[in-house]
Amino acid sequence: MSKAIPFIISSPSGGGKTTILKKVLAGLPGIVFSISHTTRSPRPGEVNGRDYYFVTEEEFIAVREQTPSGFIEWARVHDNFYGTSRSDVEMRLKEGADVILDIDIQGARQVKDAIEAVSIFIAPPSLTELERRLRGRGTESEEVVALRLANARRELTAAAEYDYLVINDSLSEAVEMVRSILISERSRKRRNIDGNSVELNIS
Ligand code: ADP
Ligand code: 5GP
C-alpha cells in the first residue's frame, strides 16, 4: 500500500503556481488541489468552491477558533487571511489521494511542523520578470501589486527551506519539472513498503 502524499507549493505572488498547477493536475490522476479559505475578494473568473472558499473575516475566524483549529495552517498574507481546512486535507489523504497545498511560506512552515510533506518552491527568473508577469495578469490594483512585490523579496529568501526549487522561466519546462517531482515522489521506496519487505512480482 503506498501512502498518500501531502505536497506544498509556494512562490511569490505572480510566480506561476496557479498556471503550473492547472496544467500539471489536468494530466495527473490521483492528486487533488486543496481548496483554501480566503477573505480576499474573488478575481474575475474565480469560482467559489473551486478556486477558493471565499469567506468573510467573521467566517474565517469562526473556523480558526474551533478546537482543535479547523485549519491545519493559516496565515495573514498580503493583508488577507488564508487557511487550509484540516478536515478536507485529512479526508483526502485518508481516501488515498495525494493533496497539493498552494500556500505561502508561513503556512508551509506550519504544515512541515505538523506532517511529513514534500515542498516545492517556484521562483521567477528575476524580480523584473516577476513584476512584468504580475502586472500583465492585470488582476490587482496598483496598490496591491506594490504590496505583493515588496513581499516577494522576503518570500524568495525562504526558497532554501523547500525540498525542491523550480525556476519558472520557460513555462513548459517548469510544468514538466513539477510533474516529474510529483511522479518521482510517488515512487520513492519508503512510500511503497508495508513493514520491511517489498514484494516484487518476479517469476
Ligand atoms: P501565482 O498563482 O503564483 O500568483 P500565476 O500562475 O497567476 O501566478 O502567474 C502570474 C502571471 O504570469 C499569469 O498571467 C501567467 O499567465 C503568467 N506566467 C506564469 N508563468 C509564466 C511563464 N513561464 N512565462 C510567462 N508568463 C508566465
Ligand atoms: P492569491 O491571493 O494570489 O491567490 O494568493 C496569495 C498568497 O496566498 C499565495 O502565496 C498563496 O500561495 C497563498 N495562499 C493561498 N491559500 C493559502 C492558504 O490556505 N494558506 C496560506 N498560508 N497561504 C495561502
Coordinates of N, CA and C and ligand atoms in Angstrom, one line a residue:
M1 N 0.8 -1.2 0.0 CA 0.0 0.0 0.0 C 0.9 1.2 0.0
S2 N 0.7 2.1 -1.0 CA 1.5 3.3 -0.9 C 0.7 4.4 -0.1
K3 N 1.5 5.3 0.5 CA 0.9 6.3 1.4 C 0.6 7.5 0.6
A4 N -0.6 8.2 0.8 CA -0.9 9.4 0.1 C 0.0 10.5 0.6
I5 N 0.4 11.4 -0.3 CA 1.4 12.4 0.0 C 0.8 13.8 0.0
P6 N 1.1 14.6 1.0 CA 0.8 16.0 1.0 C 1.9 16.8 0.3
F7 N 1.6 17.5 -0.7 CA 2.6 18.3 -1.4 C 2.3 19.8 -1.1
I8 N 3.4 20.6 -0.9 CA 3.2 22.0 -0.7 C 3.9 22.7 -1.9
I9 N 3.2 23.7 -2.4 CA 3.8 24.6 -3.5 C 3.7 26.0 -3.1
S10 N 4.8 26.7 -3.1 CA 4.9 28.2 -2.8 C 5.7 28.9 -3.8
S11 N 5.3 30.2 -3.9 CA 6.1 31.2 -4.7 C 5.7 32.6 -4.3
P12 N 6.4 33.6 -4.7 CA 5.9 34.9 -4.6 C 4.7 35.0 -5.5
S13 N 3.8 36.0 -5.2 CA 2.6 36.2 -6.0 C 3.1 36.5 -7.4
G14 N 2.5 35.8 -8.4 CA 2.9 36.0 -9.8 C 4.0 35.0 -10.2
G15 N 4.4 34.2 -9.3 CA 5.5 33.2 -9.6 C 5.1 32.1 -10.6
G16 N 3.7 31.9 -10.7 CA 3.3 30.9 -11.7 C 2.6 29.7 -11.1
K17 N 2.4 29.7 -9.8 CA 1.8 28.4 -9.1 C 0.5 28.0 -9.8
T18 N -0.4 29.0 -9.9 CA -1.7 28.6 -10.4 C -1.7 28.1 -11.8
T19 N -0.9 28.8 -12.7 CA -0.7 28.4 -14.1 C -0.1 27.0 -14.2
I20 N 0.9 26.7 -13.4 CA 1.7 25.5 -13.5 C 0.7 24.3 -13.0
L21 N 0.1 24.6 -11.8 CA -0.7 23.5 -11.2 C -1.9 23.1 -12.1
K22 N -2.5 24.1 -12.7 CA -3.6 23.8 -13.6 C -3.2 22.8 -14.7
K23 N -2.0 23.1 -15.3 CA -1.5 22.2 -16.4 C -1.1 20.8 -15.8
V24 N -0.4 20.8 -14.7 CA 0.0 19.5 -14.1 C -1.1 18.7 -13.7
L25 N -2.1 19.3 -13.0 CA -3.2 18.5 -12.4 C -4.1 17.9 -13.5
A26 N -4.2 18.7 -14.6 CA -5.1 18.2 -15.7 C -4.6 16.9 -16.3
G27 N -3.3 16.6 -16.1 CA -2.8 15.3 -16.8 C -2.3 14.3 -15.8
L28 N -2.7 14.5 -14.5 CA -2.2 13.5 -13.5 C -3.3 13.1 -12.5
P29 N -3.8 11.9 -12.7 CA -4.9 11.4 -11.8 C -4.3 11.1 -10.4
G30 N -5.3 11.1 -9.5 CA -4.9 10.7 -8.1 C -4.3 11.8 -7.2
I31 N -4.4 13.0 -7.7 CA -3.9 14.1 -6.9 C -4.9 15.2 -7.0
V32 N -5.2 15.8 -5.8 CA -6.3 16.8 -5.8 C -5.7 18.1 -5.2
F33 N -6.3 19.2 -5.7 CA -5.9 20.6 -5.2 C -6.6 20.9 -3.9
S34 N -5.9 21.3 -2.9 CA -6.6 21.7 -1.7 C -7.2 23.1 -1.8
I35 N -8.5 23.2 -1.6 CA -9.2 24.5 -1.8 C -9.1 25.2 -0.5
S36 N -8.4 26.4 -0.5 CA -8.2 27.1 0.7 C -9.4 28.0 1.0
H37 N -9.5 28.5 2.3 CA -10.4 29.6 2.6 C -9.6 30.9 2.5
T38 N -10.3 31.9 2.0 CA -9.6 33.2 2.0 C -10.6 34.3 2.2
T39 N -10.2 35.4 2.8 CA -11.0 36.6 3.0 C -10.8 37.6 1.8
R40 N -9.9 37.3 0.9 CA -9.8 38.2 -0.3 C -11.0 38.1 -1.2
S41 N -11.2 39.1 -2.0 CA -12.3 39.1 -3.0 C -12.0 38.2 -4.2
P42 N -13.0 37.5 -4.8 CA -12.7 36.7 -6.0 C -12.2 37.6 -7.1
R43 N -11.3 37.1 -7.9 CA -10.9 37.8 -9.2 C -11.9 37.3 -10.3
P44 N -12.0 38.1 -11.3 CA -12.8 37.7 -12.4 C -12.5 36.3 -12.9
G45 N -13.5 35.4 -13.0 CA -13.2 34.1 -13.4 C -13.0 33.1 -12.3
E46 N -12.7 33.6 -11.1 CA -12.6 32.6 -10.0 C -13.9 32.2 -9.5
V47 N -14.0 30.9 -9.1 CA -15.3 30.3 -8.7 C -15.2 29.9 -7.2
N48 N -16.2 30.3 -6.4 CA -16.2 29.8 -5.0 C -16.4 28.3 -5.0
G49 N -15.6 27.7 -4.2 CA -15.6 26.2 -4.0 C -14.8 25.5 -5.1
R50 N -14.2 26.2 -6.0 CA -13.3 25.6 -7.0 C -11.9 26.1 -6.8
D51 N -11.8 27.5 -6.8 CA -10.5 28.1 -6.6 C -10.2 28.4 -5.2
Y52 N -11.2 28.8 -4.5 CA -11.1 29.1 -3.0 C -12.5 29.0 -2.4
Y53 N -12.6 28.9 -1.1 CA -13.8 29.2 -0.4 C -13.7 30.7 0.0
F54 N -14.5 31.5 -0.6 CA -14.4 33.0 -0.3 C -15.3 33.2 0.9
V55 N -14.7 33.7 2.0 CA -15.4 33.9 3.2 C -15.2 35.3 3.8
T56 N -16.1 35.6 4.7 CA -15.9 36.9 5.4 C -14.9 36.7 6.5
E57 N -14.4 37.8 7.1 CA -13.4 37.7 8.2 C -14.1 36.9 9.4
E58 N -15.3 37.2 9.6 CA -16.0 36.5 10.8 C -16.1 35.0 10.5
E59 N -16.4 34.6 9.3 CA -16.5 33.2 9.0 C -15.1 32.6 9.1
F60 N -14.1 33.3 8.7 CA -12.7 32.8 8.8 C -12.3 32.5 10.2
I61 N -12.6 33.5 11.1 CA -12.3 33.4 12.5 C -13.0 32.3 13.2
A62 N -14.3 32.1 12.8 CA -15.1 31.0 13.4 C -14.4 29.6 13.1
V63 N -13.9 29.4 11.9 CA -13.3 28.1 11.6 C -11.9 28.1 12.4
R64 N -11.2 29.2 12.4 CA -9.9 29.2 13.1 C -10.0 28.9 14.6
E65 N -11.2 29.4 15.2 CA -11.3 29.2 16.6 C -11.9 27.9 17.1
Q66 N -12.2 27.0 16.1 CA -12.7 25.7 16.5 C -11.6 25.0 17.3
T67 N -12.0 24.1 18.2 CA -11.0 23.3 19.0 C -11.0 21.8 18.6
P68 N -10.0 21.2 18.1 CA -8.8 21.9 17.6 C -9.1 22.8 16.4
S69 N -8.2 23.7 16.0 CA -8.5 24.7 15.0 C -9.0 24.0 13.7
G70 N -10.0 24.6 13.1 CA -10.5 24.0 11.8 C -9.4 24.1 10.7
F71 N -8.4 24.8 10.9 CA -7.3 25.0 9.9 C -6.1 24.2 10.3
I72 N -5.5 23.5 9.4 CA -4.2 22.8 9.6 C -3.1 23.8 9.6
E73 N -3.3 24.9 8.9 CA -2.4 26.1 8.9 C -3.3 27.3 8.5
W74 N -2.8 28.4 8.9 CA -3.5 29.7 8.4 C -2.4 30.8 8.5
A75 N -2.6 31.9 7.8 CA -1.7 33.0 7.8 C -2.4 34.2 7.3
R76 N -1.8 35.4 7.7 CA -2.2 36.6 7.1 C -1.2 36.9 5.9
V77 N -1.7 37.0 4.7 CA -0.8 37.1 3.6 C -1.3 38.3 2.7
H78 N -0.4 39.2 2.4 CA -0.8 40.4 1.6 C -2.1 41.1 2.1
D79 N -2.2 41.2 3.5 CA -3.4 41.9 4.1 C -4.7 41.1 4.0
N80 N -4.7 39.8 3.7 CA -5.9 39.0 3.8 C -5.5 37.7 4.6
F81 N -6.6 37.0 5.1 CA -6.4 35.8 5.8 C -6.6 34.6 4.8
Y82 N -5.7 33.6 4.9 CA -5.8 32.4 4.1 C -5.6 31.2 5.1
G83 N -6.4 30.1 4.8 CA -6.2 28.9 5.7 C -6.6 27.7 4.9
T84 N -6.0 26.5 5.4 CA -6.3 25.2 4.8 C -7.1 24.4 5.8
S85 N -8.3 23.9 5.3 CA -9.2 23.1 6.2 C -8.5 21.8 6.6
R86 N -8.5 21.6 7.9 CA -7.9 20.4 8.4 C -8.7 19.1 8.0
S87 N -10.0 19.2 8.1 CA -10.8 18.0 7.8 C -10.7 17.7 6.3
D88 N -10.7 18.7 5.4 CA -10.6 18.4 4.0 C -9.3 17.7 3.6
V89 N -8.2 18.2 4.2 CA -6.9 17.5 3.9 C -6.9 16.1 4.4
E90 N -7.3 16.0 5.7 CA -7.2 14.7 6.3 C -8.1 13.7 5.6
M91 N -9.3 14.1 5.1 CA -10.2 13.2 4.4 C -9.6 12.8 3.1
R92 N -9.1 13.7 2.4 CA -8.5 13.4 1.1 C -7.3 12.4 1.2
L93 N -6.5 12.6 2.2 CA -5.3 11.7 2.4 C -5.8 10.3 2.8
K94 N -6.8 10.3 3.7 CA -7.4 9.0 4.1 C -7.9 8.2 3.0
E95 N -8.6 9.0 2.0 CA -9.1 8.3 0.9 C -8.0 7.8 -0.1
G96 N -6.8 8.2 0.2 CA -5.7 7.7 -0.7 C -5.2 8.7 -1.7
A97 N -5.8 9.9 -1.8 CA -5.4 10.8 -2.8 C -4.3 11.7 -2.3
D98 N -3.3 12.0 -3.2 CA -2.3 12.9 -2.9 C -2.9 14.3 -2.9
V99 N -2.5 15.2 -2.1 CA -3.1 16.5 -2.0 C -2.0 17.6 -2.2
I100 N -2.4 18.6 -3.0 CA -1.4 19.7 -3.2 C -1.9 21.0 -2.6
L101 N -1.1 21.6 -1.7 CA -1.4 22.8 -1.0 C -0.7 24.0 -1.6
D102 N -1.4 24.9 -2.2 CA -0.8 26.1 -2.7 C -0.9 27.1 -1.6
I103 N 0.2 27.3 -0.8 CA 0.2 28.1 0.4 C 1.4 28.9 0.5
D104 N 1.4 30.0 1.3 CA 2.6 30.9 1.4 C 3.6 30.3 2.3
I105 N 4.7 31.0 2.5 CA 5.9 30.4 3.3 C 5.5 30.2 4.7
Q106 N 4.7 31.1 5.3 CA 4.3 30.9 6.7 C 3.5 29.7 6.9
G107 N 2.5 29.5 6.0 CA 1.7 28.3 6.1 C 2.5 27.0 5.9
A108 N 3.5 27.1 4.9 CA 4.3 25.9 4.6 C 5.1 25.5 5.9
R109 N 5.6 26.5 6.6 CA 6.4 26.1 7.8 C 5.5 25.4 8.8
Q110 N 4.2 25.9 9.0 CA 3.3 25.2 9.9 C 3.0 23.8 9.5
V111 N 2.8 23.6 8.2 CA 2.4 22.3 7.7 C 3.6 21.3 7.9
K112 N 4.8 21.8 7.6 CA 6.0 21.0 7.7 C 6.2 20.6 9.2
D113 N 5.9 21.5 10.1 CA 6.0 21.1 11.5 C 5.0 20.1 11.9
A114 N 3.8 20.0 11.3 CA 2.7 19.2 11.7 C 2.8 17.8 11.0
I115 N 3.1 17.8 9.7 CA 3.0 16.5 9.0 C 4.2 16.4 8.0
E116 N 4.5 15.2 7.6 CA 5.6 15.0 6.6 C 5.1 15.3 5.2
A117 N 5.6 16.4 4.7 CA 5.1 16.9 3.4 C 6.3 17.1 2.5
V118 N 6.0 17.1 1.2 CA 7.0 17.3 0.2 C 6.8 18.8 -0.3
S119 N 7.9 19.6 -0.3 CA 7.7 21.0 -0.6 C 8.4 21.4 -1.9
I120 N 7.7 22.3 -2.6 CA 8.3 22.8 -3.9 C 8.2 24.3 -3.9
F121 N 9.3 24.9 -4.2 CA 9.3 26.4 -4.3 C 9.4 26.8 -5.8
I122 N 8.6 27.6 -6.2 CA 8.6 28.1 -7.6 C 9.2 29.5 -7.6
A123 N 10.3 29.7 -8.3 CA 10.9 31.1 -8.3 C 10.8 31.7 -9.7
P124 N 10.6 33.0 -9.8 CA 10.6 33.6 -11.1 C 12.1 33.7 -11.6
P125 N 12.4 33.9 -12.9 CA 13.7 34.0 -13.3 C 14.4 35.3 -12.8
S126 N 13.6 36.3 -12.5 CA 14.2 37.6 -11.9 C 13.0 38.4 -11.3
L127 N 13.4 39.4 -10.5 CA 12.3 40.2 -9.9 C 11.6 41.1 -11.0
T128 N 12.4 41.5 -12.0 CA 11.9 42.3 -13.1 C 10.8 41.5 -13.8
E129 N 11.1 40.3 -14.1 CA 10.2 39.4 -14.8 C 8.9 39.1 -14.0
L130 N 9.2 39.0 -12.6 CA 8.0 38.8 -11.7 C 7.1 40.0 -11.8
E131 N 7.6 41.1 -11.8 CA 6.8 42.4 -11.8 C 6.1 42.4 -13.1
R132 N 6.8 42.1 -14.2 CA 6.1 42.1 -15.5 C 4.9 41.2 -15.6
R133 N 5.1 40.0 -15.0 CA 4.0 39.0 -15.1 C 2.9 39.4 -14.1
L134 N 3.2 39.9 -13.0 CA 2.2 40.3 -12.0 C 1.3 41.4 -12.6
R135 N 2.0 42.4 -13.2 CA 1.2 43.5 -13.8 C 0.5 43.0 -15.0
G136 N 1.1 42.1 -15.8 CA 0.5 41.6 -17.0 C -0.8 40.8 -16.7
R137 N -0.8 40.1 -15.5 CA -2.0 39.4 -15.1 C -3.2 40.3 -15.0
G138 N -2.9 41.5 -14.6 CA -4.0 42.5 -14.6 C -5.1 42.3 -13.6
T139 N -4.9 41.6 -12.5 CA -6.0 41.2 -11.6 C -5.9 42.0 -10.3
E140 N -4.8 42.8 -10.1 CA -4.7 43.6 -8.9 C -4.6 45.0 -9.1
S141 N -5.0 45.8 -8.1 CA -4.8 47.3 -8.2 C -3.3 47.6 -8.1
E142 N -2.9 48.8 -8.4 CA -1.5 49.2 -8.3 C -1.0 49.0 -6.9
E143 N -1.9 49.4 -5.9 CA -1.5 49.3 -4.5 C -1.2 47.9 -4.1
V144 N -2.1 47.0 -4.6 CA -1.9 45.5 -4.2 C -0.7 44.9 -4.9
V145 N -0.5 45.3 -6.2 CA 0.7 44.9 -6.9 C 2.0 45.3 -6.1
A146 N 2.0 46.6 -5.7 CA 3.2 47.1 -4.9 C 3.4 46.3 -3.7
L147 N 2.3 46.0 -2.9 CA 2.5 45.2 -1.7 C 3.0 43.8 -2.0
R148 N 2.5 43.2 -3.0 CA 2.9 41.8 -3.3 C 4.4 41.8 -3.8
L149 N 4.8 42.8 -4.5 CA 6.2 42.9 -5.0 C 7.1 43.1 -3.8
A150 N 6.7 44.0 -2.9 CA 7.5 44.3 -1.7 C 7.7 43.0 -0.9
N151 N 6.6 42.2 -0.8 CA 6.7 40.9 0.0 C 7.5 39.8 -0.7
A152 N 7.7 40.0 -2.1 CA 8.3 38.9 -2.9 C 9.8 38.8 -2.5
R153 N 10.5 39.8 -2.2 CA 11.9 39.7 -1.8 C 12.1 38.8 -0.6
R154 N 11.2 39.1 0.4 CA 11.3 38.3 1.7 C 11.0 36.8 1.4
E155 N 9.9 36.6 0.6 CA 9.5 35.3 0.3 C 10.5 34.5 -0.4
L156 N 11.3 35.2 -1.3 CA 12.3 34.4 -2.1 C 13.4 33.9 -1.2
T157 N 13.7 34.6 -0.1 CA 14.8 34.2 0.8 C 14.4 32.8 1.5
A158 N 13.1 32.4 1.5 CA 12.7 31.2 2.1 C 12.9 30.0 1.2
A159 N 13.3 30.2 0.0 CA 13.4 29.1 -1.0 C 14.2 27.9 -0.5
A160 N 15.3 28.3 0.3 CA 16.2 27.2 0.7 C 15.5 26.2 1.7
E161 N 14.4 26.6 2.3 CA 13.7 25.7 3.2 C 12.9 24.6 2.5
Y162 N 12.8 24.7 1.2 CA 12.0 23.7 0.5 C 12.8 22.5 -0.1
D163 N 12.1 21.4 -0.3 CA 12.8 20.2 -0.8 C 13.2 20.4 -2.3
Y164 N 12.4 21.1 -3.0 CA 12.7 21.3 -4.5 C 12.6 22.8 -4.8
L165 N 13.4 23.2 -5.8 CA 13.3 24.6 -6.3 C 13.2 24.5 -7.8
V166 N 12.1 25.1 -8.3 CA 11.9 25.1 -9.8 C 11.9 26.6 -10.2
I167 N 12.7 26.9 -11.2 CA 12.7 28.2 -11.8 C 11.7 28.3 -12.9
N168 N 10.8 29.1 -12.8 CA 9.7 29.2 -13.8 C 10.1 30.2 -14.9
D169 N 11.0 29.8 -15.8 CA 11.5 30.7 -16.9 C 10.6 30.2 -18.1
S170 N 10.9 29.1 -18.7 CA 10.1 28.5 -19.7 C 8.9 27.8 -19.0
L171 N 7.7 28.2 -19.3 CA 6.5 27.6 -18.7 C 6.5 26.1 -18.9
S172 N 6.7 25.6 -20.1 CA 6.6 24.2 -20.4 C 7.6 23.4 -19.6
E173 N 8.8 24.0 -19.5 CA 9.8 23.2 -18.7 C 9.5 23.2 -17.2
A174 N 8.9 24.3 -16.7 CA 8.5 24.3 -15.3 C 7.4 23.3 -15.0
V175 N 6.5 23.2 -15.9 CA 5.4 22.3 -15.8 C 6.0 20.8 -15.8
E176 N 6.9 20.6 -16.7 CA 7.5 19.2 -16.7 C 8.3 18.9 -15.5
M177 N 9.0 19.9 -14.9 CA 9.7 19.7 -13.7 C 8.8 19.4 -12.5
V178 N 7.7 20.1 -12.4 CA 6.8 19.9 -11.2 C 6.2 18.5 -11.4
R179 N 5.8 18.2 -12.6 CA 5.1 16.9 -12.9 C 6.1 15.8 -12.5
S180 N 7.4 15.9 -12.9 CA 8.4 14.9 -12.6 C 8.6 14.7 -11.1
I181 N 8.6 15.8 -10.4 CA 8.8 15.8 -8.9 C 7.6 15.0 -8.3
L182 N 6.4 15.3 -8.7 CA 5.2 14.6 -8.1 C 5.3 13.1 -8.4
I183 N 5.6 12.8 -9.7 CA 5.7 11.3 -10.1 C 6.8 10.6 -9.4
S184 N 8.0 11.3 -9.3 CA 9.2 10.6 -8.6 C 8.9 10.4 -7.1
E185 N 8.3 11.4 -6.5 CA 8.0 11.2 -5.1 C 7.0 10.1 -4.8
R186 N 6.1 9.8 -5.7 CA 5.2 8.7 -5.6 C 5.9 7.4 -5.6
S187 N 7.0 7.3 -6.3 CA 7.8 6.1 -6.5 C 8.8 5.8 -5.4
R188 N 9.0 6.8 -4.5 CA 10.0 6.5 -3.5 C 9.8 5.3 -2.7
K189 N 10.8 4.5 -2.5 CA 10.7 3.2 -2.0 C 10.0 3.2 -0.6
R190 N 10.3 4.1 0.2 CA 9.7 4.1 1.6 C 8.2 4.3 1.6
R191 N 7.7 4.9 0.5 CA 6.3 5.1 0.4 C 5.5 3.8 0.0
N192 N 6.3 2.9 -0.5 CA 5.6 1.7 -1.1 C 5.9 0.4 -0.3
I193 N 6.4 0.6 0.9 CA 6.7 -0.6 1.7 C 5.8 -0.7 2.9
D194 N 5.2 -1.9 3.0 CA 4.4 -2.1 4.3 C 5.3 -3.0 5.1
G195 N 5.7 -2.6 6.3 CA 6.6 -3.4 7.1 C 8.0 -3.3 6.5
N196 N 8.6 -4.5 6.3 CA 10.0 -4.4 5.9 C 10.3 -4.9 4.5
S197 N 9.3 -5.6 3.9 CA 9.6 -6.2 2.6 C 8.9 -5.5 1.5
V198 N 9.6 -5.5 0.4 CA 8.9 -5.0 -0.9 C 8.7 -6.3 -1.7
E199 N 7.4 -6.5 -2.1 CA 7.1 -7.7 -2.9 C 7.2 -7.3 -4.3
L200 N 8.1 -7.9 -5.0 CA 8.2 -7.7 -6.5 C 7.7 -9.0 -7.1
N201 N 6.9 -8.8 -8.1 CA 6.3 -10.0 -8.8 C 7.2 -10.5 -9.9
I202 N 8.3 -11.1 -9.5 CA 9.3 -11.6 -10.5 C 9.2 -13.1 -10.6
S203 N 9.0 -13.6 -11.8 CA 8.9 -15.1 -11.9 C 10.1 -15.6 -12.6
Ligands
ADP1 P1 0.6 32.8 -9.0 O1 -0.5 31.8 -9.0 O2 1.9 32.2 -8.5 O3 0.3 34.1 -8.3 P2 0.1 32.9 -11.9 O4 0.0 31.5 -12.2 O5 -1.2 33.6 -11.7 O6 1.0 33.1 -10.5 O7 1.0 33.6 -12.9 C1 1.2 35.0 -13.0 C2 1.1 35.5 -14.4 O8 2.3 35.1 -15.1 C3 -0.1 34.9 -15.2 O9 -0.6 35.9 -16.0 C4 0.6 33.8 -16.0 O10 -0.1 33.6 -17.2 C5 2.0 34.3 -16.2 N1 3.0 33.3 -16.3 C6 3.2 32.2 -15.5 N2 4.3 31.5 -15.8 C7 4.8 32.1 -16.9 C8 6.0 31.9 -17.7 N3 6.8 30.8 -17.5 N4 6.2 32.7 -18.8 C9 5.4 33.8 -19.0 N5 4.3 34.1 -18.3 C10 4.0 33.3 -17.2
5GP2 P1 -3.6 34.8 -4.1 O1 -4.4 35.9 -3.4 O2 -2.7 35.3 -5.2 O3 -4.5 33.7 -4.6 O4 -2.6 34.1 -3.0 C1 -1.8 34.9 -2.3 C2 -0.8 34.0 -1.5 O5 -1.6 33.3 -0.5 C3 -0.1 33.0 -2.3 O6 1.3 33.0 -1.8 C4 -0.8 31.7 -2.0 O7 0.1 30.6 -2.0 C5 -1.2 32.0 -0.5 N1 -2.2 31.1 -0.1 C6 -3.3 30.6 -0.7 N2 -4.0 29.8 0.0 C7 -3.4 29.7 1.2 C8 -3.7 29.0 2.5 O8 -4.6 28.3 2.6 N3 -2.8 29.2 3.5 C9 -1.7 30.1 3.4 N4 -0.9 30.2 4.4 N5 -1.4 30.7 2.2 C10 -2.3 30.6 1.2

